[in-house]
Every structure is written in C-alpha cells, then in structure tokens.
mmCIF file of N, CA and C in Angstrom:
data_model
loop_
_atom_site.group_PDB
_atom_site.id
_atom_site.type_symbol
_atom_site.label_atom_id
_atom_site.label_comp_id
_atom_site.label_asym_id
_atom_site.label_seq_id
_atom_site.Cartn_x
_atom_site.Cartn_y
_atom_site.Cartn_z
ATOM 1 N N MET A 17 15.157 12.982 -12.890
ATOM 2 C CA MET A 17 15.676 11.855 -12.525
ATOM 3 C C MET A 17 16.174 11.762 -11.138
ATOM 4 N N LYS A 18 17.014 12.603 -10.181
ATOM 5 C CA LYS A 18 17.232 12.176 -9.067
ATOM 6 C C LYS A 18 16.418 11.621 -7.980
ATOM 7 N N GLU A 19 14.839 12.107 -8.027
ATOM 8 C CA GLU A 19 14.476 12.088 -6.780
ATOM 9 C C GLU A 19 13.810 10.503 -7.175
ATOM 10 N N GLN A 20 13.936 9.833 -8.562
ATOM 11 C CA GLN A 20 13.634 8.524 -9.352
ATOM 12 C C GLN A 20 14.813 7.668 -8.456
ATOM 13 N N LYS A 21 16.128 8.174 -8.825
ATOM 14 C CA LYS A 21 16.744 7.014 -8.129
ATOM 15 C C LYS A 21 16.861 7.095 -7.035
ATOM 16 N N ARG A 22 16.323 7.898 -5.883
ATOM 17 C CA ARG A 22 16.307 8.147 -4.626
ATOM 18 C C ARG A 22 15.400 6.982 -4.150
ATOM 19 N N ILE A 23 14.091 7.225 -4.771
ATOM 20 C CA ILE A 23 13.119 6.358 -4.774
ATOM 21 C C ILE A 23 13.406 5.055 -4.721
ATOM 22 N N ALA A 24 14.083 4.895 -6.086
ATOM 23 C CA ALA A 24 14.476 3.390 -5.971
ATOM 24 C C ALA A 24 15.590 2.728 -5.163
ATOM 25 N N THR A 25 16.144 3.383 -4.336
ATOM 26 C CA THR A 25 16.846 3.289 -3.607
ATOM 27 C C THR A 25 16.292 2.771 -2.013
ATOM 28 N N VAL A 26 15.850 3.947 -1.911
ATOM 29 C CA VAL A 26 14.796 3.431 -0.674
ATOM 30 C C VAL A 26 13.993 2.239 -0.463
ATOM 31 N N LEU A 27 13.308 2.245 -1.781
ATOM 32 C CA LEU A 27 12.591 0.700 -1.799
ATOM 33 C C LEU A 27 13.591 -0.070 -1.782
ATOM 34 N N LYS A 28 14.293 -0.565 -2.490
ATOM 35 C CA LYS A 28 15.723 -1.483 -2.587
ATOM 36 C C LYS A 28 16.097 -1.714 -0.517
ATOM 37 N N THR A 29 16.117 -0.771 -0.372
ATOM 38 C CA THR A 29 16.440 -0.982 1.290
ATOM 39 C C THR A 29 15.277 -1.245 2.294
ATOM 40 N N SER A 30 14.241 -1.212 1.577
ATOM 41 C CA SER A 30 13.334 -0.942 2.744
ATOM 42 C C SER A 30 12.800 -1.951 3.570
ATOM 43 N N GLY A 31 13.193 -3.433 2.316
ATOM 44 C CA GLY A 31 13.049 -4.616 3.189
ATOM 45 C C GLY A 31 11.817 -4.912 2.970
ATOM 46 N N LEU A 32 10.958 -4.844 1.597
ATOM 47 C CA LEU A 32 9.831 -5.015 1.636
ATOM 48 C C LEU A 32 10.092 -5.942 0.653
ATOM 49 N N PRO A 33 8.896 -7.403 1.359
ATOM 50 C CA PRO A 33 9.099 -8.353 -0.040
ATOM 51 C C PRO A 33 9.204 -8.217 -1.549
ATOM 52 N N TYR A 34 8.755 -7.260 -2.104
ATOM 53 C CA TYR A 34 8.440 -6.851 -3.416
ATOM 54 C C TYR A 34 7.278 -5.594 -3.391
ATOM 55 N N VAL A 35 7.446 -4.831 -4.440
ATOM 56 C CA VAL A 35 7.034 -3.703 -4.770
ATOM 57 C C VAL A 35 5.885 -4.103 -5.868
ATOM 58 N N LYS A 36 4.853 -3.548 -5.440
ATOM 59 C CA LYS A 36 3.561 -3.291 -6.572
ATOM 60 C C LYS A 36 2.704 -2.323 -6.335
ATOM 61 N N SER A 37 2.060 -2.324 -7.483
ATOM 62 C CA SER A 37 1.590 -0.837 -7.502
ATOM 63 C C SER A 37 -0.450 -1.265 -7.669
ATOM 64 N N ILE A 38 -0.987 -0.399 -6.885
ATOM 65 C CA ILE A 38 -2.593 -0.671 -6.426
ATOM 66 C C ILE A 38 -2.965 -1.082 -7.395
ATOM 67 N N ASP A 39 -2.475 -1.123 -8.944
ATOM 68 C CA ASP A 39 -3.365 -1.518 -10.071
ATOM 69 C C ASP A 39 -3.066 -2.918 -10.116
ATOM 70 N N GLU A 40 -2.026 -3.553 -9.749
ATOM 71 C CA GLU A 40 -2.175 -4.727 -9.708
ATOM 72 C C GLU A 40 -2.287 -5.421 -8.335
ATOM 73 N N PHE A 41 -3.020 -4.739 -7.369
ATOM 74 C CA PHE A 41 -3.871 -5.915 -6.263
ATOM 75 C C PHE A 41 -4.729 -6.507 -6.875
ATOM 76 N N ASP A 42 -4.841 -7.561 -6.249
ATOM 77 C CA ASP A 42 -6.045 -8.296 -6.579
ATOM 78 C C ASP A 42 -7.101 -8.192 -5.696
ATOM 79 N N PHE A 43 -8.354 -7.169 -5.715
ATOM 80 C CA PHE A 43 -9.066 -7.198 -4.678
ATOM 81 C C PHE A 43 -10.370 -8.337 -4.744
ATOM 82 N N ALA A 44 -10.017 -8.974 -6.084
ATOM 83 C CA ALA A 44 -11.181 -10.386 -6.333
ATOM 84 C C ALA A 44 -10.572 -11.388 -5.041
ATOM 85 N N PHE A 45 -9.435 -11.590 -4.846
ATOM 86 C CA PHE A 45 -8.847 -12.137 -3.893
ATOM 87 C C PHE A 45 -9.220 -12.482 -2.527
ATOM 88 N N GLN A 46 -9.725 -11.138 -2.160
ATOM 89 C CA GLN A 46 -10.574 -10.942 -0.688
ATOM 90 C C GLN A 46 -11.784 -10.100 -0.961
ATOM 91 N N PRO A 47 -13.552 -10.452 -1.713
ATOM 92 C CA PRO A 47 -14.145 -9.621 -1.512
ATOM 93 C C PRO A 47 -14.806 -9.118 -0.475
ATOM 94 N N HIS A 48 -14.277 -8.873 0.903
ATOM 95 C CA HIS A 48 -14.623 -8.763 1.764
ATOM 96 C C HIS A 48 -13.595 -7.489 2.120
ATOM 97 N N ILE A 49 -12.609 -7.306 1.322
ATOM 98 C CA ILE A 49 -12.168 -6.019 1.174
ATOM 99 C C ILE A 49 -12.943 -4.702 0.953
ATOM 100 N N ASP A 50 -12.958 -3.623 1.794
ATOM 101 C CA ASP A 50 -13.682 -2.375 0.410
ATOM 102 C C ASP A 50 -12.859 -1.515 0.230
ATOM 103 N N ARG A 51 -12.889 -1.852 -1.361
ATOM 104 C CA ARG A 51 -12.061 -1.849 -2.418
ATOM 105 C C ARG A 51 -11.690 0.410 -2.256
ATOM 106 N N ARG A 52 -13.341 0.601 -2.149
ATOM 107 C CA ARG A 52 -13.508 2.582 -1.698
ATOM 108 C C ARG A 52 -12.125 2.613 -0.772
ATOM 109 N N ALA A 53 -12.486 1.713 0.514
ATOM 110 C CA ALA A 53 -11.663 2.344 2.158
ATOM 111 C C ALA A 53 -9.730 2.197 1.755
ATOM 112 N N VAL A 54 -9.519 1.042 0.791
ATOM 113 C CA VAL A 54 -8.291 1.219 -0.048
ATOM 114 C C VAL A 54 -7.886 2.351 -0.358
ATOM 115 N N MET A 55 -8.701 2.437 -1.564
ATOM 116 C CA MET A 55 -8.017 3.536 -2.099
ATOM 117 C C MET A 55 -8.788 4.914 -2.073
ATOM 118 N N ASN A 56 -9.130 4.970 -0.936
ATOM 119 C CA ASN A 56 -8.841 6.287 -0.420
ATOM 120 C C ASN A 56 -7.645 6.909 0.550
ATOM 121 N N LEU A 57 -7.010 5.301 1.175
ATOM 122 C CA LEU A 57 -5.814 5.835 1.200
ATOM 123 C C LEU A 57 -4.514 6.713 0.697
ATOM 124 N N PHE A 58 -4.936 6.441 -0.630
ATOM 125 C CA PHE A 58 -4.105 6.938 -1.942
ATOM 126 C C PHE A 58 -3.905 8.436 -1.701
ATOM 127 N N ASP A 59 -4.892 9.167 -1.212
ATOM 128 C CA ASP A 59 -5.542 10.409 -1.333
ATOM 129 C C ASP A 59 -3.903 10.609 -0.024
ATOM 130 N N LEU A 60 -3.626 10.140 0.764
ATOM 131 C CA LEU A 60 -2.050 10.437 1.447
ATOM 132 C C LEU A 60 -2.620 11.158 2.827
ATOM 133 N N THR A 61 -4.134 11.774 3.054
ATOM 134 C CA THR A 61 -4.328 12.790 3.906
ATOM 135 C C THR A 61 -4.246 11.949 5.315
ATOM 136 N N PHE A 62 -3.725 10.663 5.526
ATOM 137 C CA PHE A 62 -3.705 10.161 6.757
ATOM 138 C C PHE A 62 -2.376 11.190 7.373
ATOM 139 N N LEU A 63 -1.291 10.977 6.136
ATOM 140 C CA LEU A 63 -0.376 11.941 6.465
ATOM 141 C C LEU A 63 -0.522 13.181 7.249
ATOM 142 N N GLU A 64 -0.565 13.883 6.620
ATOM 143 C CA GLU A 64 -1.165 15.375 6.973
ATOM 144 C C GLU A 64 -1.812 15.491 8.630
ATOM 145 N N ARG A 65 -2.661 14.526 8.847
ATOM 146 C CA ARG A 65 -2.935 14.775 10.090
ATOM 147 C C ARG A 65 -2.165 13.827 11.296
ATOM 148 N N LYS A 66 -1.265 13.001 10.544
ATOM 149 C CA LYS A 66 0.181 12.613 11.618
ATOM 150 C C LYS A 66 -1.088 10.899 12.068
ATOM 151 N N GLU A 67 -1.567 10.444 11.437
ATOM 152 C CA GLU A 67 -1.968 9.122 11.638
ATOM 153 C C GLU A 67 -1.245 7.751 11.184
ATOM 154 N N ASN A 68 -1.870 7.029 11.551
ATOM 155 C CA ASN A 68 -1.164 5.768 10.878
ATOM 156 C C ASN A 68 -1.737 4.957 10.920
ATOM 157 N N ILE A 69 -1.736 3.848 9.693
ATOM 158 C CA ILE A 69 -3.038 2.873 9.100
ATOM 159 C C ILE A 69 -1.962 1.339 10.129
ATOM 160 N N ILE A 70 -3.015 0.670 10.132
ATOM 161 C CA ILE A 70 -3.019 -0.732 10.732
ATOM 162 C C ILE A 70 -3.730 -1.411 9.798
ATOM 163 N N PHE A 71 -3.402 -2.803 9.398
ATOM 164 C CA PHE A 71 -4.540 -3.652 8.372
ATOM 165 C C PHE A 71 -4.516 -4.421 9.819
ATOM 166 N N LEU A 72 -5.756 -4.703 10.166
ATOM 167 C CA LEU A 72 -6.516 -6.180 10.980
ATOM 168 C C LEU A 72 -7.063 -7.184 10.431
ATOM 169 N N GLY A 73 -6.747 -8.345 10.866
ATOM 170 C CA GLY A 73 -8.104 -9.627 10.433
ATOM 171 C C GLY A 73 -7.583 -10.871 10.455
ATOM 172 N N PRO A 74 -8.470 -11.424 10.239
ATOM 173 C CA PRO A 74 -8.024 -12.876 10.578
ATOM 174 C C PRO A 74 -7.078 -13.406 9.721
ATOM 175 N N PRO A 75 -6.452 -14.621 9.551
ATOM 176 C CA PRO A 75 -5.602 -15.178 9.300
ATOM 177 C C PRO A 75 -6.291 -15.248 7.730
ATOM 178 N N GLY A 76 -5.500 -14.856 6.731
ATOM 179 C CA GLY A 76 -6.209 -15.357 5.429
ATOM 180 C C GLY A 76 -6.807 -14.545 4.505
ATOM 181 N N VAL A 77 -7.068 -13.068 5.309
ATOM 182 C CA VAL A 77 -8.437 -12.195 4.890
ATOM 183 C C VAL A 77 -7.200 -11.362 3.961
ATOM 184 N N GLY A 78 -5.839 -10.962 4.114
ATOM 185 C CA GLY A 78 -5.154 -10.488 3.125
ATOM 186 C C GLY A 78 -4.282 -9.284 3.188
ATOM 187 N N GLU A 79 -4.251 -9.172 4.570
ATOM 188 C CA GLU A 79 -3.293 -7.716 4.916
ATOM 189 C C GLU A 79 -2.093 -7.782 4.650
ATOM 190 N N ARG A 80 -1.215 -8.453 4.564
ATOM 191 C CA ARG A 80 0.027 -8.645 4.021
ATOM 192 C C ARG A 80 0.066 -8.792 2.587
ATOM 193 N N ARG A 81 -1.151 -8.475 1.996
ATOM 194 C CA ARG A 81 -1.072 -8.402 0.262
ATOM 195 C C ARG A 81 -0.817 -7.130 -0.141
ATOM 196 N N ILE A 82 -2.073 -6.197 0.973
ATOM 197 C CA ILE A 82 -1.402 -5.112 0.520
ATOM 198 C C ILE A 82 -0.702 -3.820 1.344
ATOM 199 N N TRP A 83 -0.068 -4.530 2.202
ATOM 200 C CA TRP A 83 1.051 -3.589 3.209
ATOM 201 C C TRP A 83 2.160 -3.166 1.897
ATOM 202 N N PRO A 84 2.501 -4.066 1.253
ATOM 203 C CA PRO A 84 3.706 -3.951 0.447
ATOM 204 C C PRO A 84 3.516 -2.942 -0.840
ATOM 205 N N VAL A 85 2.044 -2.917 -0.978
ATOM 206 C CA VAL A 85 2.044 -1.867 -2.156
ATOM 207 C C VAL A 85 2.363 -0.899 -2.201
ATOM 208 N N HIS A 86 2.928 -0.191 -3.637
ATOM 209 C CA HIS A 86 3.840 1.178 -3.732
ATOM 210 C C HIS A 86 2.613 2.451 -3.623
ATOM 211 N N TRP A 87 3.425 3.186 -2.759
ATOM 212 C CA TRP A 87 2.289 4.007 -3.124
ATOM 213 C C TRP A 87 2.619 5.638 -3.897
ATOM 214 N N ARG A 88 2.552 4.700 -4.731
ATOM 215 C CA ARG A 88 2.400 6.620 -5.902
ATOM 216 C C ARG A 88 1.256 6.843 -6.200
#
C-alpha cells in the first residue's frame, strides 16, 4: 500500500498530461509504429544498461502518444 501511494504521488507530480497503460495505447493510430519494438521496452533492460530512450519522428507519427504511457 505504501509503495502504491508513493507511485501515485510521483505520477501526480511528474507533469505528465495523463497516465495510460500500454494496453490503452492505440497502435492502429499509426500502423508504422513497430509494436514489438515498443513492447520490448517494457522489459526495462535499457535501465540496467543505463541507456536512454528517444522517440523521434515527423509530426503526426505518435511520439507524444507513447511517452506518457505508464510503465507498469
């Protein structure tokens, strides 16, 4: 319970416009997004390797739709 409250507080103060789970992400919005590549990020191994993630693309691709997804 204490951990859930901490997570809720961090999310509230994060400045993210909204919180979503990956299950709510509409991959049909932009069919060129590699669903498997996005889903592979959820194993969080990039954190162990101390790597960053950068979402790049032309306007309208959907980068801003992915970044607020809640990583649970």
